[in-house]
Structures are given as C-alpha cells and as structure tokens.
Amino acid sequence: MNFDESAKDVEQWLLATCNAARTLSPTECAAYKALHIRKGWEVTIGFKTREGIVHLLLDSDFPYSPPRVAYRSGDCYLKWPHVEENGVLCLPKNSVSWTDPIEKVRVALADACVLVDGTLHLDPSTTELSREFISYWNRAVDTSVRKIQSLLEPTRSAGEIAVWWGKDEIVAAENGEQLTHWLRNSGSTAEVQFTQGIFIRLDAPWVPPYPESLQLVVDKLRAVDPDVPGKLETHAIDNERCVVVMAASVETGTGLTGIIIEGGILRKLNGFRPKHIPRNFKIPHWYQNATVNHSIVNRADAAWIHGRDKNEELAETLTKKVTILGCGALGSHVAVRLAQAGVGSLMLCDPETLAAANVGRHVLGMRSVGRSKSLDLANEIRRRFPHLTVEGHHTAWQHASDEVREKIWASDLIICAIGDWSSEGLLNEEHRVRGVPPIIYCWMEEHATAAHAVGIVNQSSCIACLLNETGNTAAPETIWNDGAEEVSEPACGAYFQPFGPVDIAYAEGIAAELAVDILTGRVAENVHRVHATSTHRLKKLGGDWSEAHKEFRGHFEGGLQFQRPIENSSECPLCNPVHD
Ligand SMILES: [Zn+2]
C-alpha cells in the first residue's frame, strides 16, 4: 500500500461521497510548509450550525501517517483551541490501521466535525486555550525575540528575580548567586552582571488576543498585583530594561511565559541635566516609547530537567552529596548517571589522566586525552547540568589534602570504583573506624563477565569480608584457566582485560541504582548485588561459572541479576580482630 495507491482510493471515495471535492494545486499544498503535504482536497462539510470548508491533507508518509484537516471558513488560528497555523486542526490520535486509508480519512473528517462543533461559540478562557496556554503563547511569539531560560522554581512565590542579558538568550534566576553558579558552570568566564526582574503569579493564564502595548500589559499586570506597575517602572527605567516572568497553574501543571521591556528612556529634556530629569517626565515617555515583546520561557530548573515535575524523589536527591573515588570507565558513567538522577552535589577524585585507549569506554572523548580524568569529567558534568554542583580533585583519595578528605567523609555516600585493593583496603579500614557515610564498592570480574555493587550501610560486615587477602572476590561468579583472562601490551607490567562499552553498562546500572536506593533510604542492611553476563558470552571468552554462581543461575542462560546475602566472614581480620 504505497502513497499513490492510497491517495487514489481516497480521491475516489471523496468524489463519491462529498459534494464538489476539489483537488488542491501544488501551490496550495506547499502553503502548509513544514507539514510536507503531497496531496490535498477542498471539501465542504455540514457542521451542526452551518456548512464549512476544510482541506483534507495527506503527507508523503500516508497511509502510515494520519491525514490532517485544516479549517478554511475563516481565521481561527489563536482564536480556537487545537488550531495550528493555517487552520490545521490538532485531531485526537487516529488509531485506524494503515491498511484502510479510506477509513482513516473518514475518521479524521468525523473528528474534525466534533472538534469544530465543540469549539464554535465557546468562551476561550474556560476552554482548551487556557488548558494549553503555553502552546498558544509560544506560537504567537515573534521568533526573533530572545528566549528566557528560567532556573526559577515555578511554584515559588511572587517577587523579584535576577536577570542576565546574554546576546542570544536571557537567563532568569532566583538570585545573583544562583545565576553566577549557573553561568560559571555553563562555561562563561566574564563577570556576571544582572538586573532585577519581576516574577508574578497569574490567577488564570493569558489567552489570545494578547496585550500588545506597554500600557495594556501594565494594566493587565496591575489587575493581578497593584504593586507590580510601580516596581516595573523603577526597574525598567533604572536599568533601561526589565523582564517579567508570569506563572500560571492549570490542571495540567504550571507554565511560564515572559515579557521583555526595553528602552524608552528619556535622555534629553530642556532645562535639566541628563541625570536629573525628574521621574514624572520619564515615566510617560517610557510608556510611549519602550519596546514590549512577548517571550518564550524555557524551563531549565532542576524539577523540570530531572523528570518534568514528576520525579518524587528529586527533592531528596538534590540535597545529597556523593563522592566518587575512581573516574575510570565505570566511575565516569556512574557519575553522569547520578547527575542525570538529580544528585545535587558530586565530588570526583582520580589521580590519572585519560589515554586514547580509555576513550572507547569512558564518558570523556579524545578532547580530554592527556588531561585529568577527574577535572575534565567534573567540567563536562557541570556544562551538561549547570544547576548542579560538581568538583573534581586530581588525586587519589588517600593522598588528598586533609580538607578534601574531610569533605569526602562528610558526603552522604561514597562510591568506590577504583578497582585497586591498595586504595580500597585503606578506605575500608578508615570506614570501620568512622562508621559513616555508606560506601558502595563496585568492580567487575574478568572481561566484565560479572559486575558487583556492594553497599555497606552499617558495621555488621565490611568489604574485606567478601574478598580474599589480595583483594580479589573470595567467591567469584566466574572461573578461568590460568592466564586466559589477561592480555598484555608491550610495556612493563601492563596487563589488562579487554571488555566492551556495552558490558560495562550493566555494572554502571547496578551501581547507580544501588546509589539512588541508598540515598533515598531504601537500603537498611548491607547488600551485594551482582549482574552476570550470558553463559554464551562467558564460554566464548573461555571462562566458566563458579559453583557459587551456579546456585543462583540454575538452567537460565541469559544475563542474570541477583542479590547475594552478605555474611560477616569469620575469616575477615577487620570484623574478627585477633585478641591475645
Ligand atoms: Zn569484614
């Protein structure tokens, strides 16, 4: 069923059932620009109260795509809800199969009738126009006007805000400190200068037609809060510009819209020196001459970025500080995942620099080769999530300054992805003494065939309970013939175990999941989580499952995730000190 066959069927059906269906010219189709309409017809439809003309439009994806219907009897754009430019209606999802193009068109026309009949003579403020007010506002904004990036919590109370005026965008923040933090993290090095703006909560969203002149805008704002015009006059005249961010809540959520007011400053007046022109002359001049623009406000606040206001754990994770020791392939991915999860503050420690051979599995790329893993990773995460706090330390944790070490132990969680027992053993000993905070140890067996994430949240056991005296897993999931697991390169002592970027994703997944579980209070006991690869992959690499693993695996052959109990090992020298 290709386009031409379907369109031919549709045309025959239209000619047979609708009076005077007329095929649209290529120019008429092209007027629907971005919709890529390939074929269309003008059709007269009997609505409830009158006859109306619509265009039935098929794009080149038809019959897989739904037909579009445009209302052509009068201009309804920004007057009716569910109408896009050129009168194209936003119809409900058309669920008719692509195998029945005629039925697909019939349903689209029937839906269009329902939409138009339901829309005529409605009060716009009580309809979908206000339910979807952001769409209508944003469509009406001149595309040349700078957009506003908002770091504001949309449910905040009305009041003053800090505004930064960039060349291409405007940033609105709670205060100068938040603004500076965000701009610095985004990579800006210039001195941050900002002006005061105004945040206001509307009782109901503005719907078309929108106020255009400054006087109309101010009158509408005065109706919401009588103090706003005075503040606006002060800020806009003193700073020569001002931003108003307006929040409105409807059943579907809270949305933001913006007004930008610039210029209109009286600079010359006979009898006065420029700086001494009285306000009562400046204000009327400003009302007459200032430029007013409606602006799109894009939310860039944490609640929006981390789950579109629906992340119930965010309030908690945003307050958490997590330290990641070891920013290699595993640690770097865990760090980014936790930033995505909305962990408010990250501290990254690693003494190594990135090599080209790391790039295939690391978050960082060739641009960072020869540079500090921890510092470049911190920089990368700050740029990606400028609202978060990320600091890097180019050092092993045990060689860090006393100040940094105290900060590590003051974290809410430490994640140890070092993979080197000399560092981990020391960490465990100090943790036995301090008792807090929880620590996650994560590591992988040969070729990333099994990944481990161990969460130590209390002192009933420790990581040494699970390891042998050389720091290897005492009861590993996999067993290997001697030497089969390591590959060498032409350098002294350089052995490594090859594994791919996909294999490490499972290790990252269990470590990051355990981290969020601990941060949100879902883990009360020490836990040991394992992800093991498929039997097929293990055998191909020349390994085999250990007896300990077979207990969990049974006959299942695919990738397997499970939890092992942790017992206080009687062999552990830390948990069972020898008394003589
Ligand atoms: Zn122990």
XYZ file of C-alpha atoms in Angstrom, residues 66-412:
347
model
C -2.677 10.332 9.924
C -4.479 12.642 7.466
C -4.541 16.328 8.529
C -7.620 18.548 8.332
C -7.465 22.355 8.064
C -10.500 24.563 8.737
C -10.740 27.155 5.947
C -14.003 29.056 6.608
C -12.466 31.981 8.448
C -9.347 32.596 10.510
C -9.412 30.548 13.692
C -5.661 30.480 14.492
C -5.068 31.669 18.071
C -8.826 32.087 18.495
C -9.870 28.481 18.855
C -8.132 25.780 20.825
C -6.472 22.902 18.927
C -5.782 25.010 15.847
C -2.319 25.446 14.397
C -1.165 27.876 11.730
C -3.244 27.850 8.512
C -6.206 26.447 10.430
C -4.719 22.941 10.753
C -6.662 21.141 13.481
C -4.991 19.109 16.259
C -7.119 15.992 15.940
C -7.118 13.190 18.506
C -4.820 10.230 17.803
C -6.087 8.405 14.703
C -5.810 4.709 15.515
C -7.182 3.298 12.236
C -4.812 0.813 10.572
C -2.675 1.927 7.619
C -4.260 -0.935 5.670
C -7.552 1.012 5.463
C -6.737 4.520 4.153
C -10.368 5.416 3.397
C -11.482 4.638 6.941
C -8.508 6.642 8.215
C -9.718 9.673 6.239
C -13.362 9.165 7.267
C -12.384 9.115 10.963
C -10.213 12.235 10.555
C -13.109 14.156 8.974
C -15.523 12.944 11.665
C -13.065 14.026 14.409
C -12.722 17.414 12.698
C -16.530 17.832 12.816
C -16.599 17.056 16.534
C -13.743 19.487 17.213
C -15.241 22.345 15.199
C -18.791 21.800 16.529
C -17.479 21.776 20.081
C -15.411 24.909 19.606
C -17.794 27.393 17.976
C -19.144 29.989 20.405
C -17.100 28.865 23.413
C -15.615 31.272 25.938
C -11.869 30.883 25.273
C -10.801 31.489 28.868
C -12.684 28.407 30.039
C -11.617 26.116 27.244
C -8.588 24.318 25.976
C -6.978 27.679 25.192
C -6.204 28.097 28.866
C -5.528 24.390 29.415
C -2.776 24.567 26.799
C -1.901 28.233 27.225
C 1.830 27.705 26.761
C 1.336 26.368 23.210
C -0.750 29.371 22.183
C 1.566 31.909 23.792
C 4.687 30.356 22.275
C 3.129 30.206 18.802
C 2.290 33.904 18.957
C 5.828 34.972 19.949
C 7.994 36.635 17.286
C 10.812 34.175 16.541
C 13.432 36.959 16.572
C 12.784 37.720 20.261
C 15.333 36.282 22.705
C 14.048 33.336 24.717
C 14.236 33.281 28.509
C 15.917 30.319 30.229
C 14.320 30.011 33.633
C 16.090 28.491 36.638
C 13.100 29.516 38.751
C 11.072 27.057 40.747
C 7.671 27.642 39.063
C 5.738 27.240 42.307
C 7.826 29.953 44.054
C 6.005 32.976 45.388
C 5.806 36.284 43.547
C 8.723 38.680 43.942
C 11.965 39.902 42.473
C 14.306 37.738 40.413
C 17.803 38.102 38.943
C 18.073 38.503 35.159
C 21.150 38.061 32.958
C 21.022 39.547 29.467
C 23.003 37.434 27.008
C 23.378 38.119 23.320
C 21.250 35.131 22.294
C 19.267 34.373 25.418
C 18.136 35.771 28.727
C 18.549 33.793 31.963
C 16.187 34.299 34.898
C 17.269 33.020 38.328
C 16.221 33.209 41.972
C 19.164 35.466 42.836
C 22.605 36.601 41.726
C 24.325 33.696 43.443
C 22.303 31.050 41.588
C 22.754 32.959 38.339
C 26.536 33.190 38.758
C 26.809 29.486 39.663
C 24.809 28.506 36.574
C 26.681 30.762 34.157
C 30.095 29.718 35.524
C 29.147 26.036 35.208
C 27.947 26.693 31.653
C 31.439 27.892 30.793
C 31.041 31.669 30.963
C 34.152 33.404 32.278
C 33.028 37.032 32.006
C 31.989 38.962 35.090
C 28.309 38.233 35.728
C 26.157 41.355 35.686
C 22.454 41.140 36.252
C 19.358 43.288 36.665
C 16.237 42.892 38.784
C 13.232 41.274 37.141
C 9.731 40.509 38.361
C 8.050 37.150 38.941
C 4.284 37.192 39.159
C 1.624 34.528 39.669
C -1.450 34.928 37.463
C -4.884 33.832 38.691
C -5.577 32.498 35.199
C -3.298 32.183 32.168
C -3.411 34.848 29.491
C -5.167 33.687 26.333
C -5.376 35.354 22.898
C -5.737 38.128 21.963
C -2.651 39.117 23.983
C -1.995 42.710 25.127
C 0.478 44.360 22.747
C 1.177 47.872 24.057
C 3.076 48.567 27.273
C 0.024 50.305 28.734
C -2.204 47.269 28.101
C 0.421 44.906 29.538
C 0.836 47.020 32.678
C -2.944 47.337 33.123
C -3.283 43.577 32.955
C -0.447 43.098 35.479
C -1.964 45.721 37.805
C -5.158 43.671 37.926
C -3.114 40.776 39.361
C -0.989 42.788 41.792
C -1.375 46.566 42.214
C 2.287 46.887 43.284
C 3.716 45.491 40.044
C 3.441 48.633 37.839
C 5.458 50.719 40.325
C 8.211 48.089 40.589
C 8.257 47.647 36.839
C 8.614 51.398 36.218
C 11.507 51.578 38.695
C 13.469 48.578 37.375
C 12.802 49.200 33.687
C 13.753 52.873 33.855
C 16.773 52.493 36.187
C 18.223 49.535 34.256
C 16.768 50.557 30.871
C 15.192 47.101 30.628
C 13.199 44.578 32.626
C 11.825 41.042 32.378
C 8.514 39.870 33.802
C 8.103 36.106 34.211
C 4.470 35.094 34.652
C 3.466 31.749 36.164
C 0.012 30.269 35.743
C -1.272 26.952 37.023
C -3.895 24.895 35.246
C -4.960 21.290 35.796
C -2.154 20.040 33.532
C 0.594 21.815 35.511
C 2.317 25.160 35.942
C 3.653 27.022 32.918
C 5.766 30.144 32.475
C 5.508 32.961 29.951
C 7.618 36.119 29.696
C 7.507 39.800 28.802
C 10.655 41.735 27.849
C 10.561 45.528 28.111
C 13.499 47.532 26.767
C 14.409 51.166 26.078
C 12.044 54.129 26.126
C 14.399 56.154 28.327
C 14.078 59.955 28.207
C 17.662 61.256 27.922
C 17.213 64.922 26.999
C 14.840 67.483 28.427
C 15.284 71.232 28.169
C 16.236 72.793 31.471
C 17.555 69.560 33.028
C 20.933 67.874 33.053
C 20.581 64.276 31.704
C 20.943 62.606 35.105
C 18.488 64.939 36.783
C 15.411 64.508 34.598
C 12.509 64.054 37.041
C 10.673 60.719 37.134
C 7.321 62.292 36.355
C 8.714 63.213 32.904
C 10.499 59.900 32.415
C 7.532 57.629 33.147
C 5.077 58.906 30.487
C 7.939 58.934 27.954
C 8.710 55.311 28.854
C 5.071 54.261 28.398
C 5.089 55.853 24.939
C 8.469 54.612 23.717
C 9.562 51.386 25.411
C 9.645 48.214 23.296
C 7.494 45.362 24.597
C 7.992 41.791 23.433
C 6.276 38.580 24.393
C 8.900 35.917 25.024
C 9.055 32.148 25.326
C 10.206 30.949 28.745
C 12.047 27.637 28.634
C 12.240 25.939 31.995
C 15.791 24.894 32.945
C 15.134 24.321 36.659
C 16.026 21.035 38.346
C 12.434 19.798 38.737
C 11.849 20.136 35.003
C 15.192 18.714 33.866
C 15.076 15.678 36.154
C 11.627 14.308 35.323
C 9.303 17.124 34.176
C 7.950 17.824 37.669
C 7.042 14.158 38.154
C 10.181 12.951 39.990
C 9.018 12.489 43.560
C 12.489 11.630 44.863
C 14.126 14.738 43.449
C 13.603 16.966 46.489
C 15.653 14.420 48.428
C 18.366 13.620 45.857
C 19.019 17.326 45.165
C 20.159 17.783 48.770
C 22.621 14.859 48.591
C 26.400 14.967 48.275
C 28.065 11.957 46.657
C 31.810 11.362 46.313
C 33.056 9.117 43.529
C 36.526 7.665 44.003
C 37.929 6.446 40.697
C 36.749 8.134 37.492
C 37.606 5.409 35.014
C 35.197 3.730 32.614
C 32.850 2.628 35.417
C 33.162 5.616 37.768
C 32.707 8.191 34.993
C 29.459 6.618 33.793
C 28.116 6.257 37.334
C 28.888 9.950 37.928
C 26.950 11.059 34.846
C 24.045 8.752 35.695
C 23.804 10.204 39.206
C 23.883 13.736 37.784
C 21.007 12.735 35.494
C 19.174 11.334 38.515
C 19.424 14.774 40.139
C 22.052 14.213 42.833
C 22.687 17.835 43.810
C 26.390 17.685 44.556
C 29.151 15.436 43.223
C 32.817 15.252 44.199
C 35.120 13.327 41.841
C 38.593 12.037 42.788
C 41.065 10.343 40.457
C 44.841 10.826 40.053
C 45.023 9.611 36.439
C 44.994 11.278 33.056
C 42.908 10.000 30.160
C 44.590 7.880 27.469
C 43.326 7.255 23.935
C 42.783 3.583 24.838
C 40.280 4.698 27.540
C 38.134 6.731 25.159
C 36.112 3.806 23.784
C 34.594 3.144 27.210
C 34.898 6.438 29.087
C 32.442 9.335 29.245
C 35.195 11.676 28.040
C 36.479 11.671 24.465
C 39.659 12.444 22.531
C 39.483 16.127 23.509
C 40.391 15.074 27.066
C 43.300 12.756 26.222
C 46.335 13.675 28.319
C 44.130 15.636 30.706
C 42.921 14.858 34.219
C 40.037 12.370 34.274
C 38.524 13.860 37.433
C 38.886 17.540 36.493
C 37.679 17.136 32.910
C 34.791 14.922 33.985
C 33.741 17.492 36.593
C 33.865 20.165 33.909
C 31.846 18.036 31.494
C 29.103 17.324 34.054
C 28.950 20.993 35.114
C 28.415 22.014 31.492
C 25.727 19.411 30.975
C 23.949 20.141 34.272
C 24.883 23.715 35.194
C 22.354 23.804 38.051
C 24.268 21.060 39.926
C 27.458 21.414 41.968
C 30.401 19.295 40.797
C 34.005 19.470 41.955
C 36.963 17.438 40.752
C 40.194 16.565 42.574
C 43.156 15.250 40.601
C 44.334 12.956 43.369
C 43.896 9.534 44.916
C 41.635 9.908 47.952
C 44.334 8.819 50.417
C 46.765 11.464 49.114
C 44.224 14.287 49.116
C 44.593 17.260 51.445
C 43.095 16.950 54.931
C 40.387 19.381 53.878
C 39.371 17.293 50.857
C 39.497 14.081 52.891
C 37.178 15.552 55.487
C 34.817 16.568 52.685
C 34.881 13.014 51.335
C 33.891 11.579 54.712
C 31.230 14.257 55.147
C 29.445 13.094 51.959
C 26.077 11.342 52.115
